Amino acid sequence: MGIGIGGDYPLSAVISSEFASTRIRGRMIAAVTSSQGWGNFFSAFVALITVAAYKQSILGDPSIDKPDHVDEVWRILIGLGCVPGCIALYFRLTIPETPRFTMDIERNIQKASDDIRDVLTTGTFTVDPDAPVHRVNVPKASWTDFRAYFGQWKNGKVLLGTSWSWFALDIAFYGLNLNNSIVLQAINFGTPSSQGTQLVYDSLWNICVGNLIFSVGGLLPGYYFTFFFIDIWGRKPIQFMGFTILTVLFAVLGFGFDKLNATDLARKGFVVLYCITNFFQNFGPNTTIFIIPGEAFPTRYRSTAHGISAASGKLGAIVAQVGFAQLKDIGGTNHFVKHILEIFAFFMLTGIFSTFLVPETKGLSLEKISQEDQEAFVRAYPTTKPPSLLS
């Protein structure tokens, strides 16, 4: 999954970015990342259906210590996960390279021009293996060039900003979404009072329903609010807003944890705040951290830098999950959860400052955002020809 998803994250963003027009580029990339929200929704929905289908089997298991059919439910859910992966693989293998990649990386300017003309006129592309290749002299990706480019503070700070923003956000994003049931259990919300195998079934059912509520109540709406506003407000304002509101929300959830756990009405208020937190994660940095790295770097490093930023985020997810598991029971079962929420607030605060490092990309061409002089970017056609095979 790390190799597959790790490769597809930057490819999805970069291909969308390089094919889109400047006017709607933000919405195009936002539409791509919103698919993550639908994946979250359908995973919870399929889990709910599977648990319901296995209800009698789970209730008929010999004991709570040997829930054999829960293992079958888990295997079915894992197995079904390959279906969208296979569909994505087909599209990934058949999608064409972008004209910018063809020109800047393959350095075939004639093919890039032909591709642009075909897409604009017929909406198709062709592959002619016998077509002559005219390679131009443009900057090539190399370790030396990478250090020279990102060694300049004006460029290196952007990669630092995108990487830290993603790292900080994913600490909270995955810290919450991988532990929804634990957080709700900590406030005794939706905790079943049944016994035996009925308790097993009720717990699984409540987890699935809870994940659906969080998805519909916060995650999906957040993506589409970003979709509608990303090319109007810009990327940085949405990211600033998101990190700021998340800092406040996590501080309220953490420092006010005990009061929000005092009564049934207060617990419902906690769940509402929890949904609002999910909303502003997606109507905020969880979408913009995917968009900005797909725009803010030159073509030869756009996918690489996006991959570095995404890997930083997944490092944050690992830190969150390992840290959550190690810290949550300090002082008693789930007793430290409130302090984990306070830690999340701190990382959201750092995200506000890292946002200062990234550029506003709204309304700018990818070439202008790259901060490279385009006047002499294509230096020259090669002046020498390869030796003739007959000579």
Coordinates of C-alpha atoms in Angstrom, one line a residue:
M1 CA 0.0 0.0 0.0
G2 CA 2.8 2.4 0.8
I3 CA 4.3 1.9 -2.7
G4 CA 1.0 2.0 -4.5
I5 CA -0.7 4.8 -2.7
G6 CA 2.6 6.6 -2.2
G7 CA 3.1 6.6 -6.0
D8 CA -0.5 7.5 -6.8
Y9 CA -0.7 10.5 -4.5
P10 CA 1.7 12.6 -6.4
L11 CA 0.7 11.2 -9.8
S12 CA -3.0 12.0 -9.3
A13 CA -2.3 15.6 -8.2
V14 CA 0.4 16.3 -10.8
I15 CA -1.5 14.9 -13.8
S16 CA -4.6 16.8 -12.8
S17 CA -2.6 20.0 -12.3
E18 CA -0.7 19.8 -15.6
F19 CA -3.8 19.0 -17.7
A20 CA -6.0 21.6 -16.1
S21 CA -6.4 25.2 -17.1
T22 CA -5.2 27.9 -14.7
R23 CA -8.8 29.1 -14.1
I24 CA -10.1 25.8 -12.7
R25 CA -6.9 24.0 -11.7
G26 CA -7.7 24.2 -8.0
R27 CA -11.1 22.6 -8.4
M28 CA -9.8 19.9 -10.6
I29 CA -7.3 18.8 -8.0
A30 CA -9.8 19.2 -5.2
A31 CA -12.2 16.9 -7.1
V32 CA -9.5 14.3 -7.2
T33 CA -8.7 14.4 -3.5
S34 CA -12.4 14.5 -2.6
S35 CA -12.5 10.9 -3.8
Q36 CA -10.7 10.0 -0.6
G37 CA -13.9 11.2 1.3
W38 CA -16.1 8.9 -0.9
G39 CA -13.7 6.0 -0.2
N40 CA -14.0 6.7 3.5
F41 CA -17.8 6.8 3.2
F42 CA -18.1 3.6 1.1
S43 CA -15.7 1.7 3.4
A44 CA -17.9 2.4 6.4
F45 CA -21.0 1.7 4.3
V46 CA -19.7 -1.7 3.1
A47 CA -18.6 -2.5 6.6
L48 CA -22.1 -1.7 7.9
I49 CA -23.7 -4.0 5.3
T50 CA -21.2 -6.8 6.0
V51 CA -21.7 -6.6 9.8
A52 CA -25.5 -6.6 9.3
A53 CA -25.3 -9.7 7.0
Y54 CA -23.2 -11.6 9.6
K55 CA -25.5 -10.6 12.5
Q56 CA -26.9 -14.1 13.2
S57 CA -23.5 -15.7 12.7
I58 CA -21.7 -13.3 15.1
L59 CA -24.5 -13.8 17.7
G60 CA -24.1 -17.6 17.3
D61 CA -20.3 -17.6 18.0
P62 CA -19.4 -19.7 21.0
S63 CA -18.1 -16.8 23.2
I64 CA -16.9 -13.3 23.3
D65 CA -13.3 -14.7 23.5
K66 CA -13.7 -16.6 20.2
P67 CA -15.7 -14.5 17.7
D68 CA -14.9 -16.6 14.7
H69 CA -17.2 -14.8 12.3
V70 CA -15.7 -11.5 13.1
D71 CA -12.5 -12.8 11.5
E72 CA -14.6 -13.6 8.3
V73 CA -16.0 -10.1 8.3
W74 CA -12.6 -8.6 8.5
R75 CA -11.2 -10.8 5.7
I76 CA -14.1 -9.9 3.4
L77 CA -13.6 -6.2 4.0
I78 CA -9.8 -6.4 3.4
G79 CA -10.5 -8.5 0.2
L80 CA -13.0 -6.0 -1.2
G81 CA -10.4 -3.3 -0.8
C82 CA -8.6 -4.7 -3.9
V83 CA -11.6 -3.9 -6.2
P84 CA -11.2 -0.1 -6.3
G85 CA -7.4 -0.7 -6.5
C86 CA -7.8 -2.8 -9.6
I87 CA -10.0 -0.2 -11.2
A88 CA -7.5 2.6 -10.4
L89 CA -4.7 0.4 -11.8
Y90 CA -6.5 0.2 -15.2
F91 CA -6.8 4.0 -15.4
R92 CA -3.3 4.6 -14.2
L93 CA -1.9 2.3 -17.0
T94 CA -4.0 3.9 -19.8
I95 CA -3.8 7.6 -18.9
P96 CA -1.4 9.6 -21.2
E97 CA 1.6 11.6 -20.1
T98 CA 1.0 15.3 -19.8
P99 CA 2.4 17.7 -22.5
R100 CA 4.5 19.4 -19.8
F101 CA 6.1 16.0 -18.9
T102 CA 6.7 15.3 -22.6
M103 CA 8.4 18.6 -23.1
D104 CA 10.3 19.2 -19.8
I105 CA 11.2 15.6 -18.9
E106 CA 11.3 13.7 -22.2
R107 CA 12.4 16.9 -23.9
N108 CA 10.3 16.1 -27.0
I109 CA 8.9 19.5 -27.8
Q110 CA 7.3 18.4 -31.1
K111 CA 5.4 15.6 -29.4
A112 CA 4.2 17.9 -26.7
S113 CA 2.9 20.4 -29.2
D114 CA 1.1 17.6 -31.1
D115 CA -0.4 16.3 -27.9
I116 CA -1.7 19.8 -26.9
R117 CA -3.2 20.3 -30.4
D118 CA -4.9 16.8 -30.3
V119 CA -6.4 17.4 -26.8
L120 CA -7.7 20.8 -27.7
T121 CA -9.2 19.8 -31.1
T122 CA -10.3 16.1 -30.8
G123 CA -9.9 15.4 -27.0
T124 CA -7.8 12.4 -27.8
F125 CA -4.1 11.5 -28.1
T126 CA -2.1 9.3 -30.4
V127 CA 1.1 7.3 -30.0
D128 CA 3.3 7.1 -33.1
P129 CA 6.4 5.0 -32.3
D130 CA 7.9 5.9 -35.7
A131 CA 7.5 9.7 -35.3
P132 CA 10.8 11.6 -35.3
V133 CA 12.0 12.8 -31.9
H134 CA 13.2 16.4 -31.6
R135 CA 14.8 16.8 -28.2
V136 CA 15.5 20.2 -26.8
N137 CA 18.0 21.4 -24.3
V138 CA 16.1 22.1 -21.0
P139 CA 17.1 21.7 -17.4
K140 CA 17.1 18.0 -16.4
A141 CA 16.4 16.4 -13.1
S142 CA 19.5 15.3 -11.3
W143 CA 20.9 15.2 -7.8
T144 CA 23.1 18.1 -8.5
D145 CA 20.3 20.1 -10.0
F146 CA 17.9 19.1 -7.2
R147 CA 20.4 20.5 -4.6
A148 CA 21.0 23.6 -6.6
Y149 CA 17.2 24.3 -7.0
F150 CA 16.1 23.5 -3.5
G151 CA 19.3 24.9 -2.0
Q152 CA 17.9 28.3 -2.7
W153 CA 15.8 29.4 0.3
K154 CA 13.0 30.7 -2.0
N155 CA 12.5 27.2 -3.3
G156 CA 13.6 25.1 -0.3
K157 CA 11.2 26.9 2.0
V158 CA 8.3 25.9 -0.2
L159 CA 9.2 22.2 0.2
L160 CA 9.7 22.7 3.9
G161 CA 6.3 24.4 4.2
T162 CA 4.4 21.8 2.2
S163 CA 6.1 18.9 4.0
W164 CA 5.6 20.3 7.6
S165 CA 2.0 21.3 6.9
W166 CA 1.2 17.8 5.7
F167 CA 3.1 16.2 8.6
A168 CA 1.3 18.4 11.2
L169 CA -2.2 17.9 9.7
D170 CA -1.8 14.1 9.4
I171 CA -0.9 13.8 13.0
A172 CA -4.4 15.0 13.9
F173 CA -6.2 13.7 10.8
Y174 CA -5.1 10.1 11.2
G175 CA -4.9 10.4 15.0
L176 CA -8.7 11.0 14.9
N177 CA -9.9 9.0 12.0
L178 CA -8.0 5.8 13.0
N179 CA -9.2 6.1 16.5
N180 CA -12.8 7.4 16.2
S181 CA -14.2 4.5 18.3
I182 CA -11.6 5.1 21.1
V183 CA -12.4 8.8 21.3
L184 CA -16.1 8.1 21.5
Q185 CA -15.6 5.3 24.0
A186 CA -13.6 7.7 26.2
I187 CA -16.7 9.9 26.5
N188 CA -19.0 6.9 26.8
F189 CA -20.9 7.9 23.7
G190 CA -22.7 5.0 21.9
T191 CA -21.1 2.4 24.2
P192 CA -23.4 -0.6 24.2
S193 CA -24.6 -2.0 27.5
S194 CA -25.2 -5.6 26.2
Q195 CA -23.3 -8.7 27.1
G196 CA -21.6 -11.6 25.4
T197 CA -21.7 -11.9 21.6
Q198 CA -24.5 -9.3 21.5
L199 CA -21.9 -6.8 22.8
V200 CA -19.5 -7.8 20.0
Y201 CA -22.2 -7.2 17.4
D202 CA -23.4 -4.0 18.9
S203 CA -19.9 -2.6 19.2
L204 CA -19.1 -3.3 15.5
W205 CA -22.5 -1.8 14.5
N206 CA -21.9 1.3 16.5
I207 CA -18.4 1.8 15.0
C208 CA -19.7 1.5 11.5
V209 CA -22.6 3.9 12.1
G210 CA -20.2 6.3 13.9
N211 CA -17.8 6.3 10.9
L212 CA -20.7 7.0 8.6
I213 CA -21.9 9.9 10.7
F214 CA -18.4 11.4 10.7
S215 CA -18.1 11.0 7.0
V216 CA -21.4 12.5 6.0
G217 CA -21.4 15.1 8.8
G218 CA -17.9 16.4 8.3
L219 CA -15.5 14.8 5.8
L220 CA -17.5 14.9 2.6
P221 CA -19.0 18.4 3.0
G222 CA -15.6 19.8 3.8
Y223 CA -14.2 18.5 0.6
Y224 CA -16.9 20.1 -1.5
F225 CA -16.8 23.5 0.3
T226 CA -13.1 23.6 -0.7
F227 CA -14.1 22.6 -4.2
F228 CA -16.4 25.6 -4.6
F229 CA -14.1 28.2 -2.9
I230 CA -10.6 27.1 -3.8
D231 CA -10.4 29.1 -7.0
I232 CA -12.2 32.1 -5.5
W233 CA -10.5 32.5 -2.1
G234 CA -7.2 30.9 -3.0
R235 CA -5.2 28.1 -1.4
K236 CA -3.4 29.9 1.5
P237 CA -6.5 31.6 2.9
I238 CA -8.3 28.3 3.2
Q239 CA -5.3 26.6 4.7
F240 CA -4.8 29.5 7.2
M241 CA -8.5 29.4 8.1
G242 CA -8.4 25.6 8.5
F243 CA -5.4 25.4 10.7
T244 CA -6.6 28.4 12.9
I245 CA -10.1 26.9 13.5
L246 CA -8.6 23.4 14.1
T247 CA -6.3 24.9 16.7
V248 CA -9.3 26.4 18.5
L249 CA -11.5 23.3 18.1
F250 CA -8.8 20.8 19.4
A251 CA -8.1 23.1 22.3
V252 CA -11.8 23.2 23.2
L253 CA -12.1 19.4 22.9
G254 CA -9.0 18.8 24.9
F255 CA -9.1 21.4 27.7
G256 CA -12.9 21.1 27.9
F257 CA -12.9 17.3 27.7
D258 CA -14.2 16.7 31.3
K259 CA -17.0 19.2 31.0
L260 CA -18.0 17.8 27.6
N261 CA -18.2 14.4 29.2
A262 CA -20.3 15.5 32.2
T263 CA -23.8 15.0 30.8
D264 CA -25.6 13.3 27.9
L265 CA -26.3 16.7 26.3
A266 CA -22.6 17.6 26.7
R267 CA -21.6 14.4 25.0
K268 CA -23.8 15.2 22.1
G269 CA -22.1 18.6 22.0
F270 CA -18.7 16.8 21.9
V271 CA -19.8 14.8 18.9
V272 CA -21.1 17.9 17.1
L273 CA -17.7 19.6 17.7
Y274 CA -16.0 16.4 16.5
C275 CA -17.9 16.5 13.2
I276 CA -17.1 20.2 12.8
T277 CA -13.4 19.3 13.3
N278 CA -13.7 16.8 10.5
F279 CA -15.3 19.4 8.3
F280 CA -12.6 22.0 8.8
Q281 CA -9.9 19.4 8.3
N282 CA -11.2 19.0 4.7
F283 CA -12.4 22.6 4.2
G284 CA -8.9 23.5 5.1
P285 CA -5.4 21.9 5.1
N286 CA -6.3 18.3 4.3
T287 CA -7.3 19.5 0.8
T288 CA -4.9 22.3 0.3
I289 CA -1.8 20.3 1.3
F290 CA -2.7 18.0 -1.6
I291 CA -3.2 20.8 -4.0
I292 CA -0.3 23.2 -3.4
P293 CA 2.6 20.7 -3.9
G294 CA 1.0 19.7 -7.2
E295 CA 1.4 23.3 -8.4
A296 CA 4.3 24.9 -6.6
F297 CA 7.3 23.2 -8.1
P298 CA 8.8 22.9 -11.7
T299 CA 7.8 20.0 -13.8
R300 CA 11.0 18.0 -13.3
Y301 CA 10.5 18.0 -9.5
R302 CA 6.7 18.4 -9.2
S303 CA 5.9 14.8 -8.6
T304 CA 9.1 14.2 -6.5
A305 CA 8.4 17.2 -4.2
H306 CA 4.7 16.2 -3.9
G307 CA 5.9 12.7 -3.0
I308 CA 8.3 14.0 -0.3
S309 CA 5.4 16.2 1.1
A310 CA 3.0 13.2 1.1
A311 CA 5.6 11.0 2.7
S312 CA 6.1 13.6 5.5
G313 CA 2.3 13.4 6.0
K314 CA 2.4 9.6 6.3
L315 CA 5.2 9.9 8.8
G316 CA 2.9 12.1 10.8
A317 CA 0.2 9.4 10.6
I318 CA 2.7 6.8 11.9
V319 CA 3.7 9.2 14.8
A320 CA 0.0 9.8 15.6
Q321 CA -1.0 6.1 15.6
V322 CA 2.0 4.9 17.6
G323 CA 1.8 7.8 19.9
F324 CA -2.0 7.5 20.4
A325 CA -1.6 3.8 21.3
Q326 CA 1.2 4.4 23.7
L327 CA -0.2 7.5 25.4
K328 CA -4.0 7.0 25.6
D329 CA -4.0 4.7 28.7
I330 CA -1.6 6.8 30.8
G331 CA -3.3 7.3 34.2
G332 CA -6.1 4.8 33.3
T333 CA -8.1 3.5 30.4
N334 CA -8.4 6.3 27.8
H335 CA -7.5 8.8 30.5
F336 CA -4.9 10.5 28.4
V337 CA -7.1 11.0 25.4
K338 CA -7.9 14.6 26.4
H339 CA -4.2 15.5 26.5
I340 CA -3.7 13.9 23.1
L341 CA -6.4 16.3 21.7
E342 CA -4.4 19.2 23.3
I343 CA -1.3 17.9 21.5
F344 CA -3.2 17.9 18.3
A345 CA -4.0 21.6 18.9
F346 CA -0.3 22.4 19.2
F347 CA 0.5 20.8 15.9
M348 CA -2.4 22.7 14.2
L349 CA -0.8 25.8 15.6
T350 CA 2.5 24.9 14.0
G351 CA 0.6 24.4 10.7
I352 CA -0.4 28.1 10.8
F353 CA 3.3 29.1 10.7
S354 CA 4.3 26.6 8.0
T355 CA 1.6 28.0 5.8
F356 CA 3.6 31.3 5.6
L357 CA 6.3 29.3 3.7
V358 CA 4.1 28.2 0.8
P359 CA 3.1 30.5 -2.1
E360 CA -0.4 31.4 -3.2
T361 CA -0.9 29.6 -6.5
K362 CA -4.4 30.8 -7.5
G363 CA -4.6 32.2 -11.0
L364 CA -0.9 31.7 -11.8
S365 CA 0.5 29.4 -14.5
L366 CA 2.6 26.5 -13.4
E367 CA 5.6 28.0 -15.2
K368 CA 5.3 31.3 -13.2
I369 CA 4.8 29.4 -9.9
S370 CA 8.0 27.4 -10.5
Q371 CA 10.1 30.6 -10.0
E372 CA 12.3 29.8 -13.0
D373 CA 13.0 32.2 -15.8
Q374 CA 10.9 31.0 -18.7
E375 CA 12.5 33.4 -21.3
A376 CA 15.5 31.1 -21.9
F377 CA 14.1 27.8 -20.4
V378 CA 14.2 26.0 -23.8
R379 CA 17.8 26.8 -24.5
A380 CA 18.3 25.3 -28.0
Y381 CA 17.8 22.3 -30.2
P382 CA 20.8 20.0 -30.3
T383 CA 23.3 21.0 -32.9
T384 CA 24.8 17.6 -33.4
K385 CA 23.3 14.6 -35.0
P386 CA 23.8 11.0 -34.0
P387 CA 26.2 9.1 -36.3
S388 CA 24.6 7.3 -39.2
L389 CA 24.2 3.6 -38.9
L390 CA 25.6 3.2 -42.4
S391 CA 28.8 5.1 -41.8

